[in-house]
Short mmCIF file of C-alpha atoms in Angstrom, two decimals:
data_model
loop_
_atom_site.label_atom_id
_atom_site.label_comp_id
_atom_site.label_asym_id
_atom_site.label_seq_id
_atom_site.Cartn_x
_atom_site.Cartn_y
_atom_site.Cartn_z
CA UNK A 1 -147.57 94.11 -84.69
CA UNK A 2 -149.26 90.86 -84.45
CA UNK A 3 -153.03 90.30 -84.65
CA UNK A 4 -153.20 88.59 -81.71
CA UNK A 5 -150.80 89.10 -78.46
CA UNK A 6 -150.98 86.95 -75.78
CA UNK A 7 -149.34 87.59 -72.44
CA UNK A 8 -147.81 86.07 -70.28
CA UNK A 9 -145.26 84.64 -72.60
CA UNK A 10 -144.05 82.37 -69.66
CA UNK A 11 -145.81 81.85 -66.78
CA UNK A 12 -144.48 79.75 -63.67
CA UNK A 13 -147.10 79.12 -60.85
CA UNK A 14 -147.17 76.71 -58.08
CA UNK A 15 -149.76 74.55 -57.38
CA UNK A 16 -152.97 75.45 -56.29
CA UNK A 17 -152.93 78.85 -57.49
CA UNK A 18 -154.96 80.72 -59.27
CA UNK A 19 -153.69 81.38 -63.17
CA UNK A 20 -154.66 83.63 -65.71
CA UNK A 21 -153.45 84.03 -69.28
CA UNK A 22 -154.61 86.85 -71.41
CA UNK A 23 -155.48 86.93 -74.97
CA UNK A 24 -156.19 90.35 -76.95
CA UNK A 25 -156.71 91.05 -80.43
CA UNK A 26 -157.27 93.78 -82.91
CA UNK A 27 -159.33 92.90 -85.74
CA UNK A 28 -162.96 92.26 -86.12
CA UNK A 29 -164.02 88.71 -84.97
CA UNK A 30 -166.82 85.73 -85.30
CA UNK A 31 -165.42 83.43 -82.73
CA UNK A 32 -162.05 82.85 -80.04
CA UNK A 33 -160.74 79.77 -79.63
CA UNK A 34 -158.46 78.60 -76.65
CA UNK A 35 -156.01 75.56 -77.48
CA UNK A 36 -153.69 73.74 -75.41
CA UNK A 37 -150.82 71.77 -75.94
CA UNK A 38 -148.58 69.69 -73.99
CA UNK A 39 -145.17 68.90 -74.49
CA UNK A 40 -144.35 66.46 -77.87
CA UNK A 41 -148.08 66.27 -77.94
CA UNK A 42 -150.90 67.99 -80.01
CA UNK A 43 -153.45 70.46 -80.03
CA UNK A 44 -156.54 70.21 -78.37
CA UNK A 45 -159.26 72.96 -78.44
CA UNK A 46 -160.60 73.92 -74.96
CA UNK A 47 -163.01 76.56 -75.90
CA UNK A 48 -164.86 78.30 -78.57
CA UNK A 49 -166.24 81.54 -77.67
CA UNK A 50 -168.26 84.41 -79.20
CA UNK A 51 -169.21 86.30 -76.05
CA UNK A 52 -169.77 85.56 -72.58
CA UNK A 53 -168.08 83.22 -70.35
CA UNK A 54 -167.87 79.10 -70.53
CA UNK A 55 -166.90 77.09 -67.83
CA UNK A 56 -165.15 73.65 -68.40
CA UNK A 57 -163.95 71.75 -65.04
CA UNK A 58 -161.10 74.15 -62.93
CA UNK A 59 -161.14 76.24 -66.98
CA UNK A 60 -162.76 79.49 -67.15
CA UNK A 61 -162.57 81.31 -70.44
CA UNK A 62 -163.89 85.21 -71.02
CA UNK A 63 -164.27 87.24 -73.67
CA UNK A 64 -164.96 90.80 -73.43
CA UNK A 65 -165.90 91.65 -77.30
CA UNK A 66 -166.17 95.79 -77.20
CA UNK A 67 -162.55 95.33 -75.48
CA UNK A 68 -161.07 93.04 -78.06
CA UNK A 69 -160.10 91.14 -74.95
CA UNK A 70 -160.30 87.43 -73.67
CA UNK A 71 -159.26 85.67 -70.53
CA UNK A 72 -158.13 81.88 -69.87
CA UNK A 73 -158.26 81.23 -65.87
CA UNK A 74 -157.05 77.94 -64.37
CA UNK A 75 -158.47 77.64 -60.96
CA UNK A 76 -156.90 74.99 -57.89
CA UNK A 77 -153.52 74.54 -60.77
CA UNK A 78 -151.67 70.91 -60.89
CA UNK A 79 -148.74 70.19 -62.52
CA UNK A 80 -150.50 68.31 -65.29
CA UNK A 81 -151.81 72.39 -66.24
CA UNK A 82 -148.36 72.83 -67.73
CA UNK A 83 -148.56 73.16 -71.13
CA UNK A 84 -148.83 75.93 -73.73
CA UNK A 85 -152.09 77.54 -74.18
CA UNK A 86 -152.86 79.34 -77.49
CA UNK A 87 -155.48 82.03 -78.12
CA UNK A 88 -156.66 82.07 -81.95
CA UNK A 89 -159.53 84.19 -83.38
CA UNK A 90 -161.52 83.63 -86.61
CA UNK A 91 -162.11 86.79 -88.70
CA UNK A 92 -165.56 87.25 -89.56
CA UNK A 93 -167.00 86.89 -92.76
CA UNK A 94 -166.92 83.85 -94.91
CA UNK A 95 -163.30 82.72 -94.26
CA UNK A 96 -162.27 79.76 -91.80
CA UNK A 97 -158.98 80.39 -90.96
CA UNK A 98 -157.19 80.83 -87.43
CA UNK A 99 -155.11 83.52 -86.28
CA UNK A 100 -153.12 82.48 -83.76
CA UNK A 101 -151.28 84.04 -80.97
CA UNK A 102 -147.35 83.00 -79.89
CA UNK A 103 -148.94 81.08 -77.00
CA UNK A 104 -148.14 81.15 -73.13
CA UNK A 105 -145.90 78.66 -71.78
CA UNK A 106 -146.83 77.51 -68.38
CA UNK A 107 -145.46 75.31 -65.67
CA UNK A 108 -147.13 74.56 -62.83
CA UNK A 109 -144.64 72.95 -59.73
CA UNK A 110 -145.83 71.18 -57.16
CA UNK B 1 -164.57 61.43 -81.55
CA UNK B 2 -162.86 62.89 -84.71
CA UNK B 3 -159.95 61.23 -85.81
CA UNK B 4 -156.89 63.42 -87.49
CA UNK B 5 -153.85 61.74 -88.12
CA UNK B 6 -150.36 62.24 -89.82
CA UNK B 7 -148.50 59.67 -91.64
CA UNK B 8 -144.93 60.43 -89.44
CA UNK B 9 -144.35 61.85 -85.53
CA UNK B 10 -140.93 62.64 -86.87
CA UNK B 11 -138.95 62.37 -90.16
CA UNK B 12 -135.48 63.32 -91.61
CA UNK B 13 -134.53 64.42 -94.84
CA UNK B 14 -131.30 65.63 -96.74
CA UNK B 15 -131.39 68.84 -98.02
CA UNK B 16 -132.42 69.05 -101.70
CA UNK B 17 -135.10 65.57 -101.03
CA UNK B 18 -138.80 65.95 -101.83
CA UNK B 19 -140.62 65.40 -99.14
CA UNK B 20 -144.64 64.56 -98.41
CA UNK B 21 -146.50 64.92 -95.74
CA UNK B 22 -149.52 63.66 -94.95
CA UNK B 23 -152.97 63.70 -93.08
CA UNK B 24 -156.31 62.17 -93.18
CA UNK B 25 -159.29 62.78 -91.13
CA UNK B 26 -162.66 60.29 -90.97
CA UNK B 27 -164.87 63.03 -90.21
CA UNK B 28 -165.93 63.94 -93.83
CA UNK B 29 -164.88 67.32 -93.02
CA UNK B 30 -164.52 69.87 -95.99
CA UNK B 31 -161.65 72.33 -94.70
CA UNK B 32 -158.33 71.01 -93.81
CA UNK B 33 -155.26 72.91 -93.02
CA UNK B 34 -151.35 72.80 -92.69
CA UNK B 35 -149.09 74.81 -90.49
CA UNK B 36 -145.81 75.15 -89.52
CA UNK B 37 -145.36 76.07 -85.45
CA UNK B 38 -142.03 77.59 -84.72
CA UNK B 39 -140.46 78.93 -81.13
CA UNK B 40 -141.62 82.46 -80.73
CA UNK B 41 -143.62 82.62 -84.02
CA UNK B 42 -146.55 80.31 -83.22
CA UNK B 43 -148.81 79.01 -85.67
CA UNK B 44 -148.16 80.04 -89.15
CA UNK B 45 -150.48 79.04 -92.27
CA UNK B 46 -148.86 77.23 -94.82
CA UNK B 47 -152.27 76.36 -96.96
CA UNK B 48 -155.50 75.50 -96.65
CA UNK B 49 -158.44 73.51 -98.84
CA UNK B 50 -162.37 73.57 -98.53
CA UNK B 51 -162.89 70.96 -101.08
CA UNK B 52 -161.49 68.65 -103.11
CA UNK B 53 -158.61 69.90 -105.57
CA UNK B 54 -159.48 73.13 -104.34
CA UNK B 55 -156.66 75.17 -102.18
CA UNK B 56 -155.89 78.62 -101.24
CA UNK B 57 -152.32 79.84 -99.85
CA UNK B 58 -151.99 80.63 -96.52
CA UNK B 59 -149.08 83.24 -95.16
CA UNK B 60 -146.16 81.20 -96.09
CA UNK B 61 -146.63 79.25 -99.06
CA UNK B 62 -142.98 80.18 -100.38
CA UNK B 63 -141.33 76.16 -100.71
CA UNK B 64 -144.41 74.35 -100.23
CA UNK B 65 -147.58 72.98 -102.84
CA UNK B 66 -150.75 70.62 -101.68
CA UNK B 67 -152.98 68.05 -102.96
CA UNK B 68 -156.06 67.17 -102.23
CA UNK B 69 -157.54 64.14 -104.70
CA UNK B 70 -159.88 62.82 -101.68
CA UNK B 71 -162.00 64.76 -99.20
CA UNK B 72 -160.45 62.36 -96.41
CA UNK B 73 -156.32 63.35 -97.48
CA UNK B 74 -154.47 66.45 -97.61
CA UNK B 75 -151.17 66.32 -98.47
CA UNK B 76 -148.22 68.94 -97.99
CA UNK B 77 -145.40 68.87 -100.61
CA UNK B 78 -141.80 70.12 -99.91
CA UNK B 79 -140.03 70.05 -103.57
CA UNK B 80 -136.84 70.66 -102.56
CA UNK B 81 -136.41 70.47 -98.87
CA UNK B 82 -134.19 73.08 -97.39
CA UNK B 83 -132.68 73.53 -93.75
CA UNK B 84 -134.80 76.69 -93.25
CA UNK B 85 -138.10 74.03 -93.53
CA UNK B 86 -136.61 72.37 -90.33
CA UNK B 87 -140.16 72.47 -87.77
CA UNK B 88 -143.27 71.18 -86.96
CA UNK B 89 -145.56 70.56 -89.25
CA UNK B 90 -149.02 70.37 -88.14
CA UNK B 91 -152.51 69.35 -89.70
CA UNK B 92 -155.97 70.17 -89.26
CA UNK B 93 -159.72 69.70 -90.23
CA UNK B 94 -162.62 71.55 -89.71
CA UNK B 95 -166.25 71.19 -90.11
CA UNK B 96 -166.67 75.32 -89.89
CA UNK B 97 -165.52 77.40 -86.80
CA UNK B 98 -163.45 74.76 -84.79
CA UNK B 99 -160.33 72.71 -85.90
CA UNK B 100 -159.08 69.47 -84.93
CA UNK B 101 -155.06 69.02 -84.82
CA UNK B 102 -153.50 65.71 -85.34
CA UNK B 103 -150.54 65.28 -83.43
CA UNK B 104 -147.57 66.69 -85.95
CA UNK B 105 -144.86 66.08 -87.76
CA UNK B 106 -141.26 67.15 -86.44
CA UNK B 107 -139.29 67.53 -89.93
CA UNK B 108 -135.48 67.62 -89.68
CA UNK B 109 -133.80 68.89 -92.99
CA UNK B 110 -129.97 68.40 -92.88
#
């Protein structure tokens, strides 16, 4: 079983709607990070969270840590939303590496 | 903004060819990364450094070896390229808790 599942695996939405991808773990964590990546293109890191809730623009991302459990919501969604999204979680303790989930495919139509 | 790049977007090579890969970042960061992203595997560590000539294997080292002579450069090795190393191949750097991706490298072993 992997360390980190994410579900949806595909996700088809039209636009406008409200979209939420869900991230959950099962190890002990200092930090989730939400990434994003369009087709042929890069990564790009959206959030970094430890707790809380942060708010970036029509992105929401939640992290309930006594649930092992985080949320990535896309409010109003346009077409250029399609992309995959990838949860990753850094263990705690001294290391920095990632542990990434299979990512969420997601196409938004308009 | 921080700056990661990768010396080819894509590249093919014959089976048996040894093939280099590399990044550079101009952030001065100490950890860099390599990965391999595959359909319905995600992410996967190949290795990672925190200095200079320092490395540590990731989860799939098996076919692979690094260098990294300068703090800007970290190079991935493939000393005999087989089919099975067909993917993308994708670098990062990282000051602490968050990466930054350059944009990849789609290898093509035939």
């Amino acid at each position: 079983k992997n360390e980190v599942e994410q579900s949806p695996q595909n996700l088809t939405a039209q636009e406008g709607e409200f979209i939420t991808i869900n991230c959950s773990y099962s190890v002990g964590i200092s930090a989730l990070h939400w990434l994003q990546q369009h087709p042929g293109g890069g990564i790009v890191s959206l959030f970094m969270l430890s707790s809380g809730k942060k708010k970036h623009g029509r992105l929401i991302a939640t992290i309930n840590i006594q649930e092992k459990h985080s949320s990535l919501h896309i409010t109003a969604s346009h077409p250029r939303d399609s992309a995959v999204y990838i949860c990753a979680v850094k263990k705690g303790g001294a290391t920095n590496k990632l542990i990434f989930g299979t990512g969420t495919l997601l196409a938004v139509q308009p | 903004d921080v700056k990661v790049t990768q010396s080819s977007r894509y590249l093919v090579k014959r089976t048996g060819e040894k093939v280099f890969l590399e990044c550079v970042q101009d952030m001065d960061h100490e950890n860099m990364f390599w990965y391999r992203q595959d359909p319905g595997l995600g992410l996967r560590l190949i290795y990672f450094s925190y200095d200079v000539k320092m490395k540590e294997k990731g989860d799939i080292p098996e076919g692979y070896s690094v260098s990294r002579e300068k703090k800007e450069r970290f190079s991935l090795i493939l000393e005999s390229a087989s089919t099975n190393q067909t993917s993308m191949y994708l670098c990062a750097s990282s000051p602490y808790n968050e990466q930054f991706f350059g944009p990849g490298t789609r290898l093509t072993v035939l």
